[in-house]
Amino acid sequence: MAVEVIILAAGKGTRMRSSLPKVLHRLAGKPLVAHVIERARNLEADKVHVVIGHGAEQVRDTLGAEQVQWAVQEEQLGTGHAVHQATPAVADDAVALILYGDVPLIRSETLNHLLDLVDEKHMALLTVHMDDPAGYGRIIRDGRGDITAIVEQKDATPEQLAIHEVNTGILAVHAAQLKEWLPQLSSDNAQGEYYLTDIIGMAVQNGVRVRGAQPDYLQEVQGINDRVQLAALERWYQARLAEGLMRSGATLRDPARIDVRGDVETGQDVEIDVNVVLSGRVRIGDRVRIGANVVIVDAEIADGAEILENTVLEDCRVGENCVVGPFARLRPGTELAAGAKVGNFVETKKARVGEGSKINHLSYVGDAELGRNVNVGAGTITCNYDGANKHRTDIGDDVFIGSNSSLVAPLRIGDGATVGAGSTITSEVEDGALGVARGKQRNIPNWKRPLKLKKKD
């Protein structure tokens, strides 16, 4: 049976104290609602409908790359009203799964279990047991275990208040039934809103049994209403991600001090020190060591590489047994071949560094290709930008670049060539040649240094 997901993301989120719509606040580096959309994709839903309202254009712009159907709730008239904005685009023969843009950590396994309970004679509601259910609607069941009602706390009897099973709002129902019941909702309540939960009573009246399912973790169904809750859920989620890395073969020096903000895979015998941030798509091979305070974004790190402290890697590839850092920055387009070394206070961009080559310290190499066994001295820069366009520097195998050299692109330095320290190289250095370009030294004997003038009284 086809599944179509409706995600409610129209709320303002007043308690966030922010001009940003609540569903765009980030958890693990991604907007809350993007987590929910990802869960829908994992279910292979036929369509994903997102109901937006407050900050609608901002939400659209942020999620512009997502293939979703948009529905707009112009007035905030409750969850039932919000769902009703999306249902015209939902196929009658589909199962409609209702999710919430501020409940980001629901697991696919939980949703699949919920969907398995649904057919034309059964709908399903996700519930949860809470130690302190205060403020939540209590779940009433019959002798068969079916859900017959949700009683709000203000309306509950003392016996019902003793119930610890509560409503999460997440439900799955045959779309044709949902379309039949939504127009019957009433706003005759204290809030003047149309509540989605009222369809539970309609289902029972129409002979549709309401089954219940529960998540494995309470945090799966926790909504975010303020920044304190956002921080708490972030920490829980990061703890689970850290546990996954450790079970995959990584040693974390302190699992509480690593942040995973993307799709991360690690090999065996990986060591990760404290305060490391892994964002985007990160692939880490076997026997990799990552030092403290390292930031890695969209990078591949091959077996045996070592990323030393305070290094930043972004959209780059690090080959086997490379050493990078400390305090290095590899910018997008950098590729290091096996055994290459990029040392402290070195920045690279769109640079391909050959096997065994070294850029040890205090250098910038951009728009360049270095061959094998190149040694780049301290303070070397490739002058790749002329104020309008970028130009390439090509350096052959077994080249030695002396310290404090400026290589003005476009430029070729041939195999086995040497560049003298302090040179500004503007033309090709042929294979095996020495390139020197610096002013002649002149020593002036008995030089008198300038003296400060004495101040007059």
Short mmCIF file of C-alpha atoms in Angstrom, two decimals:
data_model
loop_
_atom_site.label_atom_id
_atom_site.label_comp_id
_atom_site.label_asym_id
_atom_site.label_seq_id
_atom_site.Cartn_x
_atom_site.Cartn_y
_atom_site.Cartn_z
CA MET A 1 0.00 0.00 0.00
CA ALA A 2 1.28 3.46 -0.90
CA VAL A 3 2.40 5.73 1.94
CA GLU A 4 2.22 9.52 1.89
CA VAL A 5 3.74 11.51 4.73
CA ILE A 6 2.28 14.80 6.00
CA ILE A 7 4.72 16.85 8.08
CA LEU A 8 3.27 19.68 10.16
CA ALA A 9 5.76 22.55 10.13
CA ALA A 10 3.64 25.70 10.31
CA GLY A 11 4.17 26.73 13.94
CA LYS A 12 5.98 29.87 15.01
CA GLY A 13 7.77 28.51 18.06
CA THR A 14 7.33 31.54 20.32
CA ARG A 15 9.34 30.02 23.17
CA MET A 16 12.42 29.74 20.95
CA ARG A 17 12.71 33.54 21.20
CA SER A 18 13.89 33.71 17.61
CA SER A 19 13.04 35.27 14.25
CA LEU A 20 13.88 31.91 12.70
CA PRO A 21 10.93 29.49 12.28
CA LYS A 22 11.19 26.78 14.90
CA VAL A 23 11.54 23.92 12.41
CA LEU A 24 14.64 25.57 10.91
CA HIS A 25 16.62 25.52 14.14
CA ARG A 26 19.39 22.98 13.80
CA LEU A 27 20.06 19.70 15.52
CA ALA A 28 23.28 17.87 14.60
CA GLY A 29 23.89 20.55 11.97
CA LYS A 30 20.61 20.06 10.13
CA PRO A 31 17.22 21.83 10.39
CA LEU A 32 14.74 19.98 12.60
CA VAL A 33 12.28 19.47 9.76
CA ALA A 34 15.04 18.13 7.50
CA HIS A 35 15.51 15.24 9.94
CA VAL A 36 11.81 14.42 9.61
CA ILE A 37 11.94 14.61 5.81
CA GLU A 38 14.89 12.23 5.86
CA ARG A 39 12.88 9.73 7.92
CA ALA A 40 10.09 9.96 5.35
CA ARG A 41 12.61 9.25 2.59
CA ASN A 42 13.88 6.23 4.51
CA LEU A 43 10.33 4.86 4.46
CA GLU A 44 10.33 5.24 0.66
CA ALA A 45 7.14 7.27 0.93
CA ASP A 46 5.42 7.94 -2.38
CA LYS A 47 5.00 11.61 -1.50
CA VAL A 48 6.08 13.91 1.29
CA HIS A 49 3.80 16.86 2.06
CA VAL A 50 5.09 19.70 4.27
CA VAL A 51 2.54 22.07 5.80
CA ILE A 52 4.10 25.48 6.34
CA GLY A 53 2.77 28.72 7.77
CA HIS A 54 4.92 30.99 9.92
CA GLY A 55 8.02 31.95 7.93
CA ALA A 56 6.76 29.91 4.98
CA GLU A 57 9.07 31.48 2.42
CA GLN A 58 12.08 31.07 4.68
CA VAL A 59 11.27 27.39 5.13
CA ARG A 60 10.84 26.94 1.37
CA ASP A 61 14.13 28.67 0.64
CA THR A 62 16.05 26.62 3.20
CA LEU A 63 14.60 23.32 2.00
CA GLY A 64 14.55 24.26 -1.67
CA ALA A 65 16.51 21.16 -2.71
CA GLU A 66 14.01 18.80 -1.06
CA GLN A 67 11.50 17.10 -3.34
CA VAL A 68 8.36 17.74 -1.30
CA GLN A 69 4.79 18.93 -1.85
CA TRP A 70 4.08 22.23 -0.11
CA ALA A 71 0.81 23.13 1.60
CA VAL A 72 0.25 26.46 3.36
CA GLN A 73 -1.73 26.96 6.56
CA GLU A 74 -2.55 30.65 6.45
CA GLU A 75 -4.12 30.72 9.93
CA GLN A 76 -2.92 28.68 12.89
CA LEU A 77 -6.15 26.83 13.67
CA GLY A 78 -4.83 23.61 15.13
CA THR A 79 -3.35 20.31 14.02
CA GLY A 80 -6.54 19.06 12.38
CA HIS A 81 -6.78 22.22 10.30
CA ALA A 82 -3.09 21.92 9.34
CA VAL A 83 -3.48 18.33 8.11
CA HIS A 84 -6.57 19.37 6.17
CA GLN A 85 -4.46 21.77 4.07
CA ALA A 86 -2.42 18.87 2.69
CA THR A 87 -5.06 16.16 2.21
CA PRO A 88 -6.39 17.35 -1.19
CA ALA A 89 -3.05 16.31 -2.70
CA VAL A 90 -3.02 12.91 -0.95
CA ALA A 91 -4.25 9.85 -2.89
CA ASP A 92 -7.41 8.26 -1.44
CA ASP A 93 -5.91 4.77 -1.50
CA ALA A 94 -2.73 5.76 0.35
CA VAL A 95 -1.91 5.49 4.03
CA ALA A 96 -1.37 8.97 5.48
CA LEU A 97 1.37 9.18 8.09
CA ILE A 98 1.27 12.35 10.22
CA LEU A 99 4.61 13.60 11.54
CA TYR A 100 5.78 16.86 13.15
CA GLY A 101 8.56 19.16 12.01
CA ASP A 102 9.67 19.82 15.58
CA VAL A 103 9.90 16.12 16.53
CA PRO A 104 13.14 15.33 14.69
CA LEU A 105 14.42 12.04 16.08
CA ILE A 106 11.65 9.56 15.34
CA ARG A 107 13.29 6.40 14.00
CA SER A 108 12.38 4.66 10.76
CA GLU A 109 12.00 1.35 12.60
CA THR A 110 9.35 2.87 14.85
CA LEU A 111 7.42 4.31 11.91
CA ASN A 112 7.55 1.05 9.95
CA HIS A 113 6.07 -0.76 12.94
CA LEU A 114 3.30 1.83 13.14
CA LEU A 115 2.52 1.50 9.42
CA ASP A 116 2.34 -2.28 9.67
CA LEU A 117 -0.72 -1.89 11.90
CA VAL A 118 -2.79 0.06 9.35
CA ASP A 119 -5.36 -1.11 6.83
CA GLU A 120 -8.90 -0.07 5.91
CA LYS A 121 -10.22 -1.48 9.21
CA HIS A 122 -7.42 -0.28 11.47
CA MET A 123 -5.61 2.98 12.11
CA ALA A 124 -2.55 3.32 14.36
CA LEU A 125 -1.45 5.83 16.98
CA LEU A 126 2.01 6.16 18.48
CA THR A 127 1.89 6.41 22.25
CA VAL A 128 4.52 6.50 24.95
CA HIS A 129 4.74 5.77 28.67
CA MET A 130 6.05 8.65 30.79
CA ASP A 131 7.07 8.68 34.43
CA ASP A 132 5.48 12.12 34.71
CA PRO A 133 2.58 12.40 32.24
CA ALA A 134 1.39 15.78 33.52
CA GLY A 135 0.00 17.94 30.74
CA TYR A 136 -0.42 15.12 28.22
CA GLY A 137 -3.57 13.45 26.92
CA ARG A 138 -4.08 10.03 28.50
CA ILE A 139 -4.67 6.94 26.38
CA ILE A 140 -7.83 4.95 27.13
CA ARG A 141 -7.92 1.33 25.97
CA ASP A 142 -10.62 -1.33 25.93
CA GLY A 143 -10.42 -4.96 26.97
CA ARG A 144 -8.90 -5.95 23.61
CA GLY A 145 -6.13 -3.41 24.01
CA ASP A 146 -7.50 -1.11 21.31
CA ILE A 147 -7.39 2.64 21.89
CA THR A 148 -10.84 4.08 22.37
CA ALA A 149 -10.15 7.67 23.40
CA ILE A 150 -7.60 10.32 24.32
CA VAL A 151 -8.61 12.24 27.44
CA GLU A 152 -6.98 15.59 28.03
CA GLN A 153 -5.68 16.17 31.55
CA LYS A 154 -8.20 18.88 32.39
CA ASP A 155 -11.03 16.50 31.52
CA ALA A 156 -9.61 13.35 33.14
CA THR A 157 -11.00 11.57 36.19
CA PRO A 158 -8.66 10.68 39.08
CA GLU A 159 -8.47 7.12 37.69
CA GLN A 160 -7.57 8.39 34.23
CA LEU A 161 -4.96 10.77 35.65
CA ALA A 162 -3.19 7.71 37.05
CA ILE A 163 -2.57 6.46 33.49
CA HIS A 164 1.02 6.94 32.32
CA GLU A 165 0.46 6.14 28.65
CA VAL A 166 0.10 9.37 26.67
CA ASN A 167 -0.49 10.58 23.14
CA THR A 168 2.41 11.62 20.87
CA GLY A 169 0.25 12.94 18.01
CA ILE A 170 1.99 10.72 15.47
CA LEU A 171 -0.53 8.53 13.68
CA ALA A 172 -1.19 6.58 10.50
CA VAL A 173 -4.59 6.20 8.89
CA HIS A 174 -6.12 5.28 5.57
CA ALA A 175 -6.28 8.54 3.59
CA ALA A 176 -9.89 8.10 2.45
CA GLN A 177 -11.00 7.84 6.08
CA LEU A 178 -8.89 10.85 7.06
CA LYS A 179 -10.51 12.93 4.32
CA GLU A 180 -13.95 11.85 5.54
CA TRP A 181 -13.32 12.71 9.19
CA LEU A 182 -11.35 15.98 8.98
CA PRO A 183 -14.33 18.11 7.78
CA GLN A 184 -16.28 16.88 10.80
CA LEU A 185 -13.83 18.32 13.32
CA SER A 186 -15.15 21.05 15.58
CA SER A 187 -13.38 24.08 17.02
CA ASP A 188 -15.81 24.24 19.93
CA ASN A 189 -13.12 24.22 22.61
CA ALA A 190 -11.21 26.63 24.80
CA GLN A 191 -8.54 27.24 22.15
CA GLY A 192 -10.95 27.54 19.23
CA GLU A 193 -8.83 25.04 17.27
CA TYR A 194 -9.42 21.88 15.27
CA TYR A 195 -7.66 19.01 17.00
CA LEU A 196 -6.40 16.06 14.95
CA THR A 197 -6.77 13.78 17.97
CA ASP A 198 -10.57 14.07 17.73
CA ILE A 199 -10.49 11.64 14.81
CA ILE A 200 -9.77 8.84 17.32
CA GLY A 201 -13.35 9.06 18.57
CA MET A 202 -14.63 9.23 14.98
CA ALA A 203 -12.71 6.09 14.08
CA VAL A 204 -14.24 4.19 17.02
CA GLN A 205 -17.73 5.39 16.09
CA ASN A 206 -17.21 4.15 12.52
CA GLY A 207 -16.03 0.72 13.58
CA VAL A 208 -12.36 1.36 12.78
CA ARG A 209 -10.13 -0.12 15.45
CA VAL A 210 -7.29 2.05 16.74
CA ARG A 211 -4.10 0.14 17.45
CA GLY A 212 -1.22 1.50 19.46
CA ALA A 213 2.55 1.28 18.97
CA GLN A 214 5.38 2.62 21.08
CA PRO A 215 8.92 3.83 20.39
CA ASP A 216 11.94 2.24 22.00
CA TYR A 217 13.13 5.60 23.31
CA LEU A 218 11.18 8.49 24.79
CA GLN A 219 13.45 10.95 22.97
CA GLU A 220 12.10 9.74 19.61
CA VAL A 221 8.82 11.51 20.24
CA GLN A 222 10.02 14.52 22.18
CA GLY A 223 9.12 17.82 20.57
CA ILE A 224 11.28 20.92 20.81
CA ASN A 225 9.68 24.06 22.16
CA ASP A 226 12.66 26.03 23.46
CA ARG A 227 16.43 26.10 23.27
CA VAL A 228 16.85 24.15 26.50
CA GLN A 229 14.93 21.22 25.03
CA LEU A 230 16.90 21.57 21.79
CA ALA A 231 20.19 21.32 23.67
CA ALA A 232 19.03 18.33 25.71
CA LEU A 233 17.89 16.43 22.62
CA GLU A 234 21.14 17.31 20.83
CA ARG A 235 23.16 15.76 23.64
CA TRP A 236 21.06 12.58 23.62
CA TYR A 237 21.39 12.26 19.86
CA GLN A 238 25.13 12.89 19.93
CA ALA A 239 25.54 10.21 22.58
CA ARG A 240 23.81 7.70 20.29
CA LEU A 241 25.95 8.72 17.32
CA ALA A 242 29.11 8.44 19.41
CA GLU A 243 28.05 4.98 20.53
CA GLY A 244 27.61 3.98 16.88
CA LEU A 245 31.13 5.14 16.04
CA MET A 246 32.61 3.19 18.92
CA ARG A 247 30.76 0.03 17.91
CA SER A 248 32.18 0.50 14.40
CA GLY A 249 35.75 0.37 15.70
CA ALA A 250 36.57 3.92 16.76
CA THR A 251 38.05 4.87 20.12
CA LEU A 252 36.67 8.17 21.40
CA ARG A 253 38.76 9.74 24.13
CA ASP A 254 35.61 11.37 25.50
CA PRO A 255 32.30 10.37 23.85
CA ALA A 256 30.66 13.47 25.34
CA ARG A 257 33.03 15.75 23.43
CA ILE A 258 32.49 14.85 19.81
CA ASP A 259 29.85 16.28 17.48
CA VAL A 260 28.61 14.37 14.44
CA ARG A 261 26.70 16.59 12.03
CA GLY A 262 26.29 14.42 8.99
CA ASP A 263 26.89 10.99 7.50
CA VAL A 264 30.06 9.59 9.09
CA GLU A 265 31.70 6.20 8.59
CA THR A 266 34.82 5.02 10.39
CA GLY A 267 37.06 2.01 9.92
CA GLN A 268 38.73 -0.09 12.58
CA ASP A 269 41.21 1.10 15.19
CA VAL A 270 40.42 4.76 14.64
CA GLU A 271 41.35 7.14 17.47
CA ILE A 272 39.49 10.42 17.91
CA ASP A 273 40.50 12.92 20.57
CA VAL A 274 38.25 15.52 22.23
CA ASN A 275 36.32 18.41 20.68
CA VAL A 276 36.26 16.98 17.17
CA VAL A 277 33.45 18.06 14.80
CA LEU A 278 32.53 15.83 11.84
CA SER A 279 30.14 17.43 9.34
CA GLY A 280 28.63 16.43 6.02
CA ARG A 281 29.82 13.21 4.39
CA VAL A 282 32.96 11.99 6.15
CA ARG A 283 34.73 8.68 5.43
CA ILE A 284 37.55 7.66 7.75
CA GLY A 285 39.67 4.58 7.02
CA ASP A 286 41.42 2.13 9.34
CA ARG A 287 44.08 3.16 11.87
CA VAL A 288 43.42 6.88 11.45
CA ARG A 289 44.28 9.17 14.34
CA ILE A 290 42.47 12.49 14.74
CA GLY A 291 43.78 14.95 17.30
CA ALA A 292 41.91 17.36 19.53
CA ASN A 293 39.92 20.35 18.21
CA VAL A 294 39.83 19.10 14.61
CA VAL A 295 36.99 20.09 12.24
CA ILE A 296 36.33 17.80 9.26
CA VAL A 297 33.71 18.62 6.62
CA ASP A 298 32.91 16.45 3.57
CA ALA A 299 36.26 14.67 3.51
CA GLU A 300 37.80 11.26 2.89
CA ILE A 301 40.72 10.15 5.04
CA ALA A 302 42.52 6.97 3.99
CA ASP A 303 44.06 4.25 6.15
CA GLY A 304 46.87 5.17 8.51
CA ALA A 305 46.56 8.94 8.13
CA GLU A 306 47.13 11.26 11.08
CA ILE A 307 45.26 14.55 11.49
CA LEU A 308 46.98 16.54 14.20
CA GLU A 309 45.46 19.03 16.60
CA ASN A 310 43.54 22.17 15.58
CA THR A 311 43.35 21.27 11.89
CA VAL A 312 40.46 22.06 9.52
CA LEU A 313 39.65 19.80 6.55
CA GLU A 314 36.94 20.75 4.06
CA ASP A 315 35.89 18.92 0.89
CA CYS A 316 39.23 17.21 0.48
CA ARG A 317 40.90 13.80 0.24
CA VAL A 318 43.78 12.65 2.43
CA GLY A 319 45.73 9.63 1.23
CA GLU A 320 47.18 6.69 3.12
CA ASN A 321 49.70 7.44 5.86
CA CYS A 322 49.56 11.19 5.35
CA VAL A 323 50.23 13.59 8.22
CA VAL A 324 48.28 16.85 8.38
CA GLY A 325 48.72 19.59 10.95
CA PRO A 326 48.79 20.79 13.62
CA PHE A 327 47.01 24.05 12.76
CA ALA A 328 46.70 23.19 9.05
CA ARG A 329 43.79 24.05 6.78
CA LEU A 330 42.93 21.93 3.75
CA ARG A 331 40.33 23.79 1.69
CA PRO A 332 38.05 22.39 -1.04
CA GLY A 333 39.70 20.53 -3.89
CA THR A 334 42.80 19.48 -1.97
CA GLU A 335 44.03 15.93 -2.64
CA LEU A 336 46.98 14.44 -0.81
CA ALA A 337 48.60 11.30 -2.23
CA ALA A 338 50.00 8.58 0.03
CA GLY A 339 52.65 9.66 2.49
CA ALA A 340 52.27 13.37 1.85
CA LYS A 341 52.68 15.82 4.70
CA VAL A 342 51.05 19.21 5.27
CA GLY A 343 52.37 20.82 8.43
CA ASN A 344 51.55 23.59 10.85
CA PHE A 345 50.04 26.83 9.58
CA VAL A 346 49.84 25.57 6.00
CA GLU A 347 46.78 26.34 3.86
CA THR A 348 45.95 24.55 0.61
CA LYS A 349 43.14 24.93 -1.91
CA LYS A 350 42.58 23.05 -5.18
CA ALA A 351 46.00 21.53 -4.67
CA ARG A 352 47.05 18.03 -5.63
CA VAL A 353 50.06 17.01 -3.59
CA GLY A 354 52.00 14.00 -4.85
CA GLU A 355 53.20 10.92 -3.01
CA GLY A 356 55.77 11.66 -0.32
CA SER A 357 55.71 15.43 -0.88
CA LYS A 358 55.97 17.83 2.05
CA ILE A 359 54.67 21.32 2.77
CA ASN A 360 55.87 21.53 6.31
CA HIS A 361 55.01 24.96 7.62
CA LEU A 362 53.82 28.52 7.09
CA SER A 363 52.90 28.20 3.42
CA TYR A 364 49.98 28.69 1.04
CA VAL A 365 49.56 26.39 -1.97
CA GLY A 366 46.53 26.97 -4.17
CA ASP A 367 45.52 25.98 -7.71
CA ALA A 368 48.61 23.81 -7.88
CA GLU A 369 49.81 20.33 -8.70
CA LEU A 370 52.87 18.96 -6.95
CA GLY A 371 54.61 15.82 -8.14
CA ARG A 372 56.30 13.16 -6.02
CA ASN A 373 58.85 13.89 -3.29
CA VAL A 374 58.54 17.67 -3.50
CA ASN A 375 59.83 19.68 -0.53
CA VAL A 376 58.24 23.09 -0.06
CA GLY A 377 60.12 25.35 2.34
CA ALA A 378 58.60 27.55 5.02
CA GLY A 379 56.92 30.77 3.94
CA THR A 380 56.34 29.67 0.35
CA ILE A 381 53.25 30.92 -1.46
CA THR A 382 51.76 30.24 -4.86
CA CYS A 383 50.62 33.60 -6.20
CA ASN A 384 47.60 32.21 -8.02
CA TYR A 385 45.28 35.23 -8.20
CA ASP A 386 45.93 38.28 -10.38
CA GLY A 387 42.99 40.26 -9.05
CA ALA A 388 40.57 38.87 -11.60
CA ASN A 389 41.46 35.26 -12.47
CA LYS A 390 43.08 32.22 -10.88
CA HIS A 391 46.15 30.61 -12.47
CA ARG A 392 47.86 27.24 -11.98
CA THR A 393 51.27 26.29 -10.71
CA ASP A 394 52.66 22.92 -11.88
CA ILE A 395 55.58 21.50 -9.94
CA GLY A 396 57.28 18.33 -11.12
CA ASP A 397 58.82 15.39 -9.20
CA ASP A 398 61.76 15.75 -6.79
CA VAL A 399 61.56 19.55 -6.68
CA PHE A 400 63.02 21.58 -3.80
CA ILE A 401 61.44 24.97 -3.10
CA GLY A 402 63.53 27.14 -0.80
CA SER A 403 62.00 29.02 2.09
CA ASN A 404 60.19 32.33 1.61
CA SER A 405 59.66 31.84 -2.12
CA SER A 406 56.86 33.36 -4.17
CA LEU A 407 55.77 31.32 -7.19
CA VAL A 408 53.86 33.62 -9.54
CA ALA A 409 51.36 31.67 -11.62
CA PRO A 410 50.89 30.61 -14.34
CA LEU A 411 54.13 28.74 -13.75
CA ARG A 412 55.87 25.43 -14.38
CA ILE A 413 58.79 24.10 -12.34
CA GLY A 414 60.34 21.05 -13.94
CA ASP A 415 61.38 17.70 -12.48
CA GLY A 416 64.38 17.85 -10.20
CA ALA A 417 64.49 21.65 -10.21
CA THR A 418 65.49 23.82 -7.26
CA VAL A 419 64.22 27.26 -6.28
CA GLY A 420 66.58 29.32 -4.16
CA ALA A 421 65.30 30.66 -0.86
CA GLY A 422 63.76 34.12 -1.00
CA SER A 423 63.10 33.98 -4.73
CA THR A 424 60.18 35.44 -6.64
CA ILE A 425 59.80 33.09 -9.59
CA THR A 426 57.82 34.47 -12.54
CA SER A 427 58.94 32.22 -15.41
CA GLU A 428 59.53 28.52 -15.99
CA VAL A 429 62.32 26.69 -14.21
CA GLU A 430 63.47 23.86 -16.46
CA ASP A 431 64.10 20.27 -15.39
CA GLY A 432 67.13 20.02 -13.12
CA ALA A 433 67.76 23.79 -13.11
CA LEU A 434 68.24 26.19 -10.22
CA GLY A 435 65.93 29.19 -10.24
CA VAL A 436 67.05 32.21 -8.23
CA ALA A 437 65.34 35.60 -8.40
CA ARG A 438 66.32 38.01 -5.67
CA GLY A 439 68.12 41.30 -5.30
CA LYS A 440 71.91 41.29 -4.86
CA GLN A 441 73.01 41.73 -1.24
CA ARG A 442 74.95 44.90 -0.45
CA ASN A 443 76.69 45.44 2.88
CA ILE A 444 77.44 49.00 4.05
CA PRO A 445 80.28 49.11 6.60
CA ASN A 446 80.15 51.26 9.75
CA TRP A 447 76.43 51.81 9.36
CA LYS A 448 74.99 54.23 11.89
CA ARG A 449 71.51 53.45 13.05
CA PRO A 450 69.06 56.35 13.32
CA LEU A 451 68.70 57.77 16.79
CA LYS A 452 65.58 59.04 18.45
CA LEU A 453 65.44 62.78 18.83
CA LYS A 454 65.56 63.99 22.39
CA LYS A 455 62.41 65.71 23.57
CA LYS A 456 62.78 69.36 24.45
CA ASP A 457 61.80 70.43 27.94
#
